[in-house]
mmCIF file of the C-alpha atoms, coordinates in Angstrom:
data_MODEL
# 
_entry.id   MODEL 
# 
loop_
_atom_site.group_PDB 
_atom_site.id 
_atom_site.type_symbol 
_atom_site.label_atom_id 
_atom_site.label_alt_id 
_atom_site.label_comp_id 
_atom_site.label_asym_id 
_atom_site.label_entity_id 
_atom_site.label_seq_id 
_atom_site.pdbx_PDB_ins_code 
_atom_site.Cartn_x 
_atom_site.Cartn_y 
_atom_site.Cartn_z 
_atom_site.occupancy 
_atom_site.B_iso_or_equiv 
_atom_site.pdbx_formal_charge 
_atom_site.auth_seq_id 
_atom_site.auth_comp_id 
_atom_site.auth_asym_id 
_atom_site.auth_atom_id 
_atom_site.pdbx_PDB_model_num 
ATOM 1   C CA . UNK A 1 1   ? 0.000   0.000   0.000   1.00 0.00 ? 1   UNK A CA 1 
ATOM 2   C CA . UNK A 1 2   ? 1.077   3.611   -0.497  1.00 0.00 ? 2   UNK A CA 1 
ATOM 3   C CA . UNK A 1 3   ? 3.023   5.069   2.455   1.00 0.00 ? 3   UNK A CA 1 
ATOM 4   C CA . UNK A 1 4   ? 0.064   7.395   3.095   1.00 0.00 ? 4   UNK A CA 1 
ATOM 5   C CA . UNK A 1 5   ? -2.229  4.388   3.532   1.00 0.00 ? 5   UNK A CA 1 
ATOM 6   C CA . UNK A 1 6   ? -4.388  5.560   0.631   1.00 0.00 ? 6   UNK A CA 1 
ATOM 7   C CA . UNK A 1 7   ? -5.884  3.186   -1.931  1.00 0.00 ? 7   UNK A CA 1 
ATOM 8   C CA . UNK A 1 8   ? -4.881  5.001   -5.101  1.00 0.00 ? 8   UNK A CA 1 
ATOM 9   C CA . UNK A 1 9   ? -6.324  4.714   -8.602  1.00 0.00 ? 9   UNK A CA 1 
ATOM 10  C CA . UNK A 1 10  ? -4.371  6.391   -11.392 1.00 0.00 ? 10  UNK A CA 1 
ATOM 11  C CA . UNK A 1 11  ? -6.341  7.917   -14.239 1.00 0.00 ? 11  UNK A CA 1 
ATOM 12  C CA . UNK A 1 12  ? -4.725  8.474   -17.630 1.00 0.00 ? 12  UNK A CA 1 
ATOM 13  C CA . UNK A 1 13  ? -6.057  10.488  -20.556 1.00 0.00 ? 13  UNK A CA 1 
ATOM 14  C CA . UNK A 1 14  ? -5.522  13.398  -22.893 1.00 0.00 ? 14  UNK A CA 1 
ATOM 15  C CA . UNK A 1 15  ? -4.660  16.911  -21.726 1.00 0.00 ? 15  UNK A CA 1 
ATOM 16  C CA . UNK A 1 16  ? -6.472  18.683  -24.565 1.00 0.00 ? 16  UNK A CA 1 
ATOM 17  C CA . UNK A 1 17  ? -10.078 17.886  -23.629 1.00 0.00 ? 17  UNK A CA 1 
ATOM 18  C CA . UNK A 1 18  ? -12.239 20.783  -22.455 1.00 0.00 ? 18  UNK A CA 1 
ATOM 19  C CA . UNK A 1 19  ? -15.149 20.700  -19.996 1.00 0.00 ? 19  UNK A CA 1 
ATOM 20  C CA . UNK A 1 20  ? -17.668 20.272  -22.834 1.00 0.00 ? 20  UNK A CA 1 
ATOM 21  C CA . UNK A 1 21  ? -16.062 17.069  -24.166 1.00 0.00 ? 21  UNK A CA 1 
ATOM 22  C CA . UNK A 1 22  ? -17.322 13.572  -23.404 1.00 0.00 ? 22  UNK A CA 1 
ATOM 23  C CA . UNK A 1 23  ? -13.892 12.581  -22.085 1.00 0.00 ? 23  UNK A CA 1 
ATOM 24  C CA . UNK A 1 24  ? -13.827 15.454  -19.589 1.00 0.00 ? 24  UNK A CA 1 
ATOM 25  C CA . UNK A 1 25  ? -17.311 14.581  -18.358 1.00 0.00 ? 25  UNK A CA 1 
ATOM 26  C CA . UNK A 1 26  ? -16.437 10.875  -18.066 1.00 0.00 ? 26  UNK A CA 1 
ATOM 27  C CA . UNK A 1 27  ? -13.211 11.630  -16.174 1.00 0.00 ? 27  UNK A CA 1 
ATOM 28  C CA . UNK A 1 28  ? -15.067 13.938  -13.805 1.00 0.00 ? 28  UNK A CA 1 
ATOM 29  C CA . UNK A 1 29  ? -17.642 11.215  -13.124 1.00 0.00 ? 29  UNK A CA 1 
ATOM 30  C CA . UNK A 1 30  ? -14.900 8.619   -12.573 1.00 0.00 ? 30  UNK A CA 1 
ATOM 31  C CA . UNK A 1 31  ? -13.080 10.889  -10.120 1.00 0.00 ? 31  UNK A CA 1 
ATOM 32  C CA . UNK A 1 32  ? -16.325 11.574  -8.297  1.00 0.00 ? 32  UNK A CA 1 
ATOM 33  C CA . UNK A 1 33  ? -17.490 7.952   -8.080  1.00 0.00 ? 33  UNK A CA 1 
ATOM 34  C CA . UNK A 1 34  ? -14.092 6.644   -6.988  1.00 0.00 ? 34  UNK A CA 1 
ATOM 35  C CA . UNK A 1 35  ? -13.698 9.350   -4.340  1.00 0.00 ? 35  UNK A CA 1 
ATOM 36  C CA . UNK A 1 36  ? -17.133 8.414   -2.984  1.00 0.00 ? 36  UNK A CA 1 
ATOM 37  C CA . UNK A 1 37  ? -15.960 4.784   -2.880  1.00 0.00 ? 37  UNK A CA 1 
ATOM 38  C CA . UNK A 1 38  ? -12.968 5.820   -0.751  1.00 0.00 ? 38  UNK A CA 1 
ATOM 39  C CA . UNK A 1 39  ? -10.190 5.852   -3.344  1.00 0.00 ? 39  UNK A CA 1 
ATOM 40  C CA . UNK A 1 40  ? -7.531  8.535   -3.724  1.00 0.00 ? 40  UNK A CA 1 
ATOM 41  C CA . UNK A 1 41  ? -7.138  9.750   -7.306  1.00 0.00 ? 41  UNK A CA 1 
ATOM 42  C CA . UNK A 1 42  ? -3.746  10.097  -8.969  1.00 0.00 ? 42  UNK A CA 1 
ATOM 43  C CA . UNK A 1 43  ? -3.186  11.849  -12.307 1.00 0.00 ? 43  UNK A CA 1 
ATOM 44  C CA . UNK A 1 44  ? -0.421  13.562  -14.222 1.00 0.00 ? 44  UNK A CA 1 
ATOM 45  C CA . UNK A 1 45  ? -1.655  16.767  -12.587 1.00 0.00 ? 45  UNK A CA 1 
ATOM 46  C CA . UNK A 1 46  ? -2.370  19.039  -15.517 1.00 0.00 ? 46  UNK A CA 1 
ATOM 47  C CA . UNK A 1 47  ? -5.357  19.783  -17.807 1.00 0.00 ? 47  UNK A CA 1 
ATOM 48  C CA . UNK A 1 48  ? -8.010  17.817  -19.700 1.00 0.00 ? 48  UNK A CA 1 
ATOM 49  C CA . UNK A 1 49  ? -8.781  14.359  -18.330 1.00 0.00 ? 49  UNK A CA 1 
ATOM 50  C CA . UNK A 1 50  ? -6.316  14.929  -15.476 1.00 0.00 ? 50  UNK A CA 1 
ATOM 51  C CA . UNK A 1 51  ? -8.099  18.105  -14.363 1.00 0.00 ? 51  UNK A CA 1 
ATOM 52  C CA . UNK A 1 52  ? -11.533 16.533  -14.761 1.00 0.00 ? 52  UNK A CA 1 
ATOM 53  C CA . UNK A 1 53  ? -10.738 13.462  -12.657 1.00 0.00 ? 53  UNK A CA 1 
ATOM 54  C CA . UNK A 1 54  ? -9.132  15.700  -10.030 1.00 0.00 ? 54  UNK A CA 1 
ATOM 55  C CA . UNK A 1 55  ? -12.114 18.029  -10.025 1.00 0.00 ? 55  UNK A CA 1 
ATOM 56  C CA . UNK A 1 56  ? -14.638 15.209  -9.710  1.00 0.00 ? 56  UNK A CA 1 
ATOM 57  C CA . UNK A 1 57  ? -12.766 13.746  -6.739  1.00 0.00 ? 57  UNK A CA 1 
ATOM 58  C CA . UNK A 1 58  ? -12.259 17.100  -4.987  1.00 0.00 ? 58  UNK A CA 1 
ATOM 59  C CA . UNK A 1 59  ? -15.924 18.038  -5.353  1.00 0.00 ? 59  UNK A CA 1 
ATOM 60  C CA . UNK A 1 60  ? -16.713 14.874  -3.358  1.00 0.00 ? 60  UNK A CA 1 
ATOM 61  C CA . UNK A 1 61  ? -14.098 15.683  -0.719  1.00 0.00 ? 61  UNK A CA 1 
ATOM 62  C CA . UNK A 1 62  ? -11.533 13.222  -2.086  1.00 0.00 ? 62  UNK A CA 1 
ATOM 63  C CA . UNK A 1 63  ? -7.760  13.338  -2.027  1.00 0.00 ? 63  UNK A CA 1 
ATOM 64  C CA . UNK A 1 64  ? -5.955  13.933  -5.333  1.00 0.00 ? 64  UNK A CA 1 
ATOM 65  C CA . UNK A 1 65  ? -2.273  13.373  -6.108  1.00 0.00 ? 65  UNK A CA 1 
ATOM 66  C CA . UNK A 1 66  ? -0.791  15.133  -9.118  1.00 0.00 ? 66  UNK A CA 1 
ATOM 67  C CA . UNK A 1 67  ? 2.485   13.736  -10.428 1.00 0.00 ? 67  UNK A CA 1 
ATOM 68  C CA . UNK A 1 68  ? 3.930   16.872  -11.984 1.00 0.00 ? 68  UNK A CA 1 
ATOM 69  C CA . UNK A 1 69  ? 7.141   17.355  -13.889 1.00 0.00 ? 69  UNK A CA 1 
ATOM 70  C CA . UNK A 1 70  ? 9.743   20.020  -13.219 1.00 0.00 ? 70  UNK A CA 1 
ATOM 71  C CA . UNK A 1 71  ? 10.417  20.385  -16.978 1.00 0.00 ? 71  UNK A CA 1 
ATOM 72  C CA . UNK A 1 72  ? 6.845   21.499  -17.741 1.00 0.00 ? 72  UNK A CA 1 
ATOM 73  C CA . UNK A 1 73  ? 6.264   25.245  -17.706 1.00 0.00 ? 73  UNK A CA 1 
ATOM 74  C CA . UNK A 1 74  ? 2.481   25.012  -17.247 1.00 0.00 ? 74  UNK A CA 1 
ATOM 75  C CA . UNK A 1 75  ? 0.843   25.159  -13.839 1.00 0.00 ? 75  UNK A CA 1 
ATOM 76  C CA . UNK A 1 76  ? -0.781  22.029  -12.366 1.00 0.00 ? 76  UNK A CA 1 
ATOM 77  C CA . UNK A 1 77  ? -4.560  22.036  -12.109 1.00 0.00 ? 77  UNK A CA 1 
ATOM 78  C CA . UNK A 1 78  ? -6.127  23.691  -9.057  1.00 0.00 ? 78  UNK A CA 1 
ATOM 79  C CA . UNK A 1 79  ? -7.943  20.578  -7.824  1.00 0.00 ? 79  UNK A CA 1 
ATOM 80  C CA . UNK A 1 80  ? -4.868  18.740  -6.520  1.00 0.00 ? 80  UNK A CA 1 
ATOM 81  C CA . UNK A 1 81  ? -4.503  18.174  -2.793  1.00 0.00 ? 81  UNK A CA 1 
ATOM 82  C CA . UNK A 1 82  ? -0.937  16.848  -3.089  1.00 0.00 ? 82  UNK A CA 1 
ATOM 83  C CA . UNK A 1 83  ? 1.791   17.362  -5.702  1.00 0.00 ? 83  UNK A CA 1 
ATOM 84  C CA . UNK A 1 84  ? 4.669   14.984  -6.287  1.00 0.00 ? 84  UNK A CA 1 
ATOM 85  C CA . UNK A 1 85  ? 7.381   16.594  -8.414  1.00 0.00 ? 85  UNK A CA 1 
ATOM 86  C CA . UNK A 1 86  ? 9.434   14.429  -10.726 1.00 0.00 ? 86  UNK A CA 1 
ATOM 87  C CA . UNK A 1 87  ? 12.570  15.336  -12.645 1.00 0.00 ? 87  UNK A CA 1 
ATOM 88  C CA . UNK A 1 88  ? 11.899  13.433  -15.886 1.00 0.00 ? 88  UNK A CA 1 
ATOM 89  C CA . UNK A 1 89  ? 9.311   11.354  -17.769 1.00 0.00 ? 89  UNK A CA 1 
ATOM 90  C CA . UNK A 1 90  ? 10.374  7.921   -16.557 1.00 0.00 ? 90  UNK A CA 1 
ATOM 91  C CA . UNK A 1 91  ? 10.363  9.005   -12.920 1.00 0.00 ? 91  UNK A CA 1 
ATOM 92  C CA . UNK A 1 92  ? 6.924   10.529  -13.501 1.00 0.00 ? 92  UNK A CA 1 
ATOM 93  C CA . UNK A 1 93  ? 5.626   7.304   -15.055 1.00 0.00 ? 93  UNK A CA 1 
ATOM 94  C CA . UNK A 1 94  ? 7.033   5.261   -12.179 1.00 0.00 ? 94  UNK A CA 1 
ATOM 95  C CA . UNK A 1 95  ? 5.283   7.542   -9.681  1.00 0.00 ? 95  UNK A CA 1 
ATOM 96  C CA . UNK A 1 96  ? 2.004   7.179   -11.572 1.00 0.00 ? 96  UNK A CA 1 
ATOM 97  C CA . UNK A 1 97  ? 2.286   3.382   -11.574 1.00 0.00 ? 97  UNK A CA 1 
ATOM 98  C CA . UNK A 1 98  ? 3.962   2.083   -8.442  1.00 0.00 ? 98  UNK A CA 1 
ATOM 99  C CA . UNK A 1 99  ? 1.584   3.477   -5.830  1.00 0.00 ? 99  UNK A CA 1 
ATOM 100 C CA . UNK A 1 100 ? -1.679  2.469   -7.520  1.00 0.00 ? 100 UNK A CA 1 
ATOM 101 C CA . UNK A 1 101 ? -4.093  -0.406  -6.932  1.00 0.00 ? 101 UNK A CA 1 
ATOM 102 C CA . UNK A 1 102 ? -5.529  0.081   -10.419 1.00 0.00 ? 102 UNK A CA 1 
ATOM 103 C CA . UNK A 1 103 ? -5.561  2.177   -13.576 1.00 0.00 ? 103 UNK A CA 1 
ATOM 104 C CA . UNK A 1 104 ? -8.217  3.719   -15.783 1.00 0.00 ? 104 UNK A CA 1 
ATOM 105 C CA . UNK A 1 105 ? -7.426  5.186   -19.201 1.00 0.00 ? 105 UNK A CA 1 
ATOM 106 C CA . UNK A 1 106 ? -9.643  7.412   -21.280 1.00 0.00 ? 106 UNK A CA 1 
ATOM 107 C CA . UNK A 1 107 ? -8.879  8.525   -24.816 1.00 0.00 ? 107 UNK A CA 1 
ATOM 108 C CA . UNK A 1 108 ? -5.715  10.564  -25.230 1.00 0.00 ? 108 UNK A CA 1 
ATOM 109 C CA . UNK A 1 109 ? -2.628  10.954  -27.349 1.00 0.00 ? 109 UNK A CA 1 
ATOM 110 C CA . UNK A 1 110 ? 0.801   9.380   -27.401 1.00 0.00 ? 110 UNK A CA 1 
ATOM 111 C CA . UNK A 1 111 ? 1.419   10.196  -23.731 1.00 0.00 ? 111 UNK A CA 1 
ATOM 112 C CA . UNK A 1 112 ? -1.648  8.150   -22.800 1.00 0.00 ? 112 UNK A CA 1 
ATOM 113 C CA . UNK A 1 113 ? -0.554  5.334   -25.114 1.00 0.00 ? 113 UNK A CA 1 
ATOM 114 C CA . UNK A 1 114 ? 2.872   5.378   -23.434 1.00 0.00 ? 114 UNK A CA 1 
ATOM 115 C CA . UNK A 1 115 ? 1.312   5.196   -19.965 1.00 0.00 ? 115 UNK A CA 1 
ATOM 116 C CA . UNK A 1 116 ? -1.077  2.373   -20.877 1.00 0.00 ? 116 UNK A CA 1 
ATOM 117 C CA . UNK A 1 117 ? 1.680   0.465   -22.695 1.00 0.00 ? 117 UNK A CA 1 
ATOM 118 C CA . UNK A 1 118 ? 4.069   0.677   -19.759 1.00 0.00 ? 118 UNK A CA 1 
ATOM 119 C CA . UNK A 1 119 ? 1.472   -0.450  -17.196 1.00 0.00 ? 119 UNK A CA 1 
ATOM 120 C CA . UNK A 1 120 ? 0.325   -3.262  -19.489 1.00 0.00 ? 120 UNK A CA 1 
ATOM 121 C CA . UNK A 1 121 ? 3.912   -4.387  -20.105 1.00 0.00 ? 121 UNK A CA 1 
ATOM 122 C CA . UNK A 1 122 ? 4.667   -4.380  -16.361 1.00 0.00 ? 122 UNK A CA 1 
ATOM 123 C CA . UNK A 1 123 ? 1.588   -6.566  -15.821 1.00 0.00 ? 123 UNK A CA 1 
ATOM 124 C CA . UNK A 1 124 ? 2.531   -8.911  -18.707 1.00 0.00 ? 124 UNK A CA 1 
ATOM 125 C CA . UNK A 1 125 ? 6.046   -9.391  -17.398 1.00 0.00 ? 125 UNK A CA 1 
ATOM 126 C CA . UNK A 1 126 ? 4.897   -9.564  -13.761 1.00 0.00 ? 126 UNK A CA 1 
ATOM 127 C CA . UNK A 1 127 ? 7.128   -6.645  -12.785 1.00 0.00 ? 127 UNK A CA 1 
ATOM 128 C CA . UNK A 1 128 ? 4.071   -5.494  -10.835 1.00 0.00 ? 128 UNK A CA 1 
ATOM 129 C CA . UNK A 1 129 ? 1.499   -7.775  -9.274  1.00 0.00 ? 129 UNK A CA 1 
ATOM 130 C CA . UNK A 1 130 ? -1.896  -8.171  -10.875 1.00 0.00 ? 130 UNK A CA 1 
ATOM 131 C CA . UNK A 1 131 ? -4.186  -5.159  -10.721 1.00 0.00 ? 131 UNK A CA 1 
ATOM 132 C CA . UNK A 1 132 ? -6.940  -3.794  -12.947 1.00 0.00 ? 132 UNK A CA 1 
ATOM 133 C CA . UNK A 1 133 ? -6.274  -1.703  -16.025 1.00 0.00 ? 133 UNK A CA 1 
ATOM 134 C CA . UNK A 1 134 ? -9.534  -0.455  -17.511 1.00 0.00 ? 134 UNK A CA 1 
ATOM 135 C CA . UNK A 1 135 ? -9.775  1.194   -20.922 1.00 0.00 ? 135 UNK A CA 1 
ATOM 136 C CA . UNK A 1 136 ? -12.821 3.463   -21.294 1.00 0.00 ? 136 UNK A CA 1 
ATOM 137 C CA . UNK A 1 137 ? -14.565 4.113   -24.590 1.00 0.00 ? 137 UNK A CA 1 
ATOM 138 C CA . UNK A 1 138 ? -14.946 2.496   -27.990 1.00 0.00 ? 138 UNK A CA 1 
ATOM 139 C CA . UNK A 1 139 ? -11.635 3.812   -29.346 1.00 0.00 ? 139 UNK A CA 1 
ATOM 140 C CA . UNK A 1 140 ? -9.585  1.535   -27.083 1.00 0.00 ? 140 UNK A CA 1 
ATOM 141 C CA . UNK A 1 141 ? -11.140 -1.649  -28.495 1.00 0.00 ? 141 UNK A CA 1 
ATOM 142 C CA . UNK A 1 142 ? -10.114 -0.552  -31.984 1.00 0.00 ? 142 UNK A CA 1 
ATOM 143 C CA . UNK A 1 143 ? -6.586  0.380   -30.880 1.00 0.00 ? 143 UNK A CA 1 
ATOM 144 C CA . UNK A 1 144 ? -6.033  -2.880  -29.016 1.00 0.00 ? 144 UNK A CA 1 
ATOM 145 C CA . UNK A 1 145 ? -7.473  -4.893  -31.921 1.00 0.00 ? 145 UNK A CA 1 
ATOM 146 C CA . UNK A 1 146 ? -5.057  -3.139  -34.308 1.00 0.00 ? 146 UNK A CA 1 
ATOM 147 C CA . UNK A 1 147 ? -2.165  -3.928  -31.952 1.00 0.00 ? 147 UNK A CA 1 
ATOM 148 C CA . UNK A 1 148 ? -3.195  -7.570  -31.825 1.00 0.00 ? 148 UNK A CA 1 
ATOM 149 C CA . UNK A 1 149 ? -3.501  -7.761  -35.614 1.00 0.00 ? 149 UNK A CA 1 
ATOM 150 C CA . UNK A 1 150 ? -0.214  -5.970  -36.344 1.00 0.00 ? 150 UNK A CA 1 
ATOM 151 C CA . UNK A 1 151 ? 2.042   -6.646  -33.364 1.00 0.00 ? 151 UNK A CA 1 
ATOM 152 C CA . UNK A 1 152 ? 2.832   -9.630  -31.164 1.00 0.00 ? 152 UNK A CA 1 
ATOM 153 C CA . UNK A 1 153 ? -0.070  -9.355  -28.706 1.00 0.00 ? 153 UNK A CA 1 
ATOM 154 C CA . UNK A 1 154 ? -1.605  -12.607 -27.467 1.00 0.00 ? 154 UNK A CA 1 
ATOM 155 C CA . UNK A 1 155 ? -5.058  -13.398 -26.139 1.00 0.00 ? 155 UNK A CA 1 
ATOM 156 C CA . UNK A 1 156 ? -3.415  -13.806 -22.708 1.00 0.00 ? 156 UNK A CA 1 
ATOM 157 C CA . UNK A 1 157 ? -2.088  -10.240 -23.014 1.00 0.00 ? 157 UNK A CA 1 
ATOM 158 C CA . UNK A 1 158 ? -5.571  -8.965  -23.920 1.00 0.00 ? 158 UNK A CA 1 
ATOM 159 C CA . UNK A 1 159 ? -7.024  -10.824 -20.922 1.00 0.00 ? 159 UNK A CA 1 
ATOM 160 C CA . UNK A 1 160 ? -5.078  -8.453  -18.637 1.00 0.00 ? 160 UNK A CA 1 
ATOM 161 C CA . UNK A 1 161 ? -7.268  -5.567  -19.836 1.00 0.00 ? 161 UNK A CA 1 
ATOM 162 C CA . UNK A 1 162 ? -10.828 -4.633  -19.018 1.00 0.00 ? 162 UNK A CA 1 
ATOM 163 C CA . UNK A 1 163 ? -12.937 -2.547  -21.369 1.00 0.00 ? 163 UNK A CA 1 
ATOM 164 C CA . UNK A 1 164 ? -15.701 -0.216  -20.232 1.00 0.00 ? 164 UNK A CA 1 
ATOM 165 C CA . UNK A 1 165 ? -18.117 1.805   -22.327 1.00 0.00 ? 165 UNK A CA 1 
ATOM 166 C CA . UNK A 1 166 ? -19.079 4.245   -19.569 1.00 0.00 ? 166 UNK A CA 1 
ATOM 167 C CA . UNK A 1 167 ? -17.611 5.901   -16.493 1.00 0.00 ? 167 UNK A CA 1 
ATOM 168 C CA . UNK A 1 168 ? -20.088 3.989   -14.355 1.00 0.00 ? 168 UNK A CA 1 
ATOM 169 C CA . UNK A 1 169 ? -18.935 0.652   -15.825 1.00 0.00 ? 169 UNK A CA 1 
ATOM 170 C CA . UNK A 1 170 ? -15.271 1.566   -15.297 1.00 0.00 ? 170 UNK A CA 1 
ATOM 171 C CA . UNK A 1 171 ? -15.875 2.424   -11.637 1.00 0.00 ? 171 UNK A CA 1 
ATOM 172 C CA . UNK A 1 172 ? -17.896 -0.728  -11.020 1.00 0.00 ? 172 UNK A CA 1 
ATOM 173 C CA . UNK A 1 173 ? -15.076 -2.854  -12.456 1.00 0.00 ? 173 UNK A CA 1 
ATOM 174 C CA . UNK A 1 174 ? -12.415 -0.945  -10.502 1.00 0.00 ? 174 UNK A CA 1 
ATOM 175 C CA . UNK A 1 175 ? -14.240 -1.205  -7.180  1.00 0.00 ? 175 UNK A CA 1 
ATOM 176 C CA . UNK A 1 176 ? -14.742 -4.962  -7.641  1.00 0.00 ? 176 UNK A CA 1 
ATOM 177 C CA . UNK A 1 177 ? -11.252 -5.788  -8.931  1.00 0.00 ? 177 UNK A CA 1 
ATOM 178 C CA . UNK A 1 178 ? -9.109  -3.469  -6.796  1.00 0.00 ? 178 UNK A CA 1 
ATOM 179 C CA . UNK A 1 179 ? -10.678 -4.601  -3.524  1.00 0.00 ? 179 UNK A CA 1 
ATOM 180 C CA . UNK A 1 180 ? -7.966  -7.162  -2.733  1.00 0.00 ? 180 UNK A CA 1 
ATOM 181 C CA . UNK A 1 181 ? -4.979  -5.540  -4.460  1.00 0.00 ? 181 UNK A CA 1 
ATOM 182 C CA . UNK A 1 182 ? -2.034  -4.887  -2.183  1.00 0.00 ? 182 UNK A CA 1 
ATOM 183 C CA . UNK A 1 183 ? 0.654   -2.479  -3.374  1.00 0.00 ? 183 UNK A CA 1 
# 
């Protein structure tokens, strides 16, 4: 478990989504539902999905970690309760992964793909113990199918992932699967 004793769920997703986008609304709902269920939210700390998940959790009185990076010039979002500064990308990714009992990814860009790929690879190679990784939205099924068709991705690899169409589904899966995870 995290040194703070918190049960942390890390949420990944694009930084370019605004409050009117579906992804922002979904992330806000996920942050809210998970905070109500007693989880601490962890994000990359900036805008878009990260801000929305942070906002949803804070509006329910939840704790929110932002893993920020010293190299970025932009300010972290205002909904964070705690900031963890990291010197470079790999340290940031490690901080996003190692303390979490589970992961949820919404649509994003190459940063989100990098985050999902690293978590998935750590689960495949058993570098980290089993924990849920939930991909939200139709786009992820298409991406993962393309990876399986064009790369070396087995059915056993795919079995490590959960897919959810809605924020509610993602939270239901997370609450059920993260219950017994020990970090």
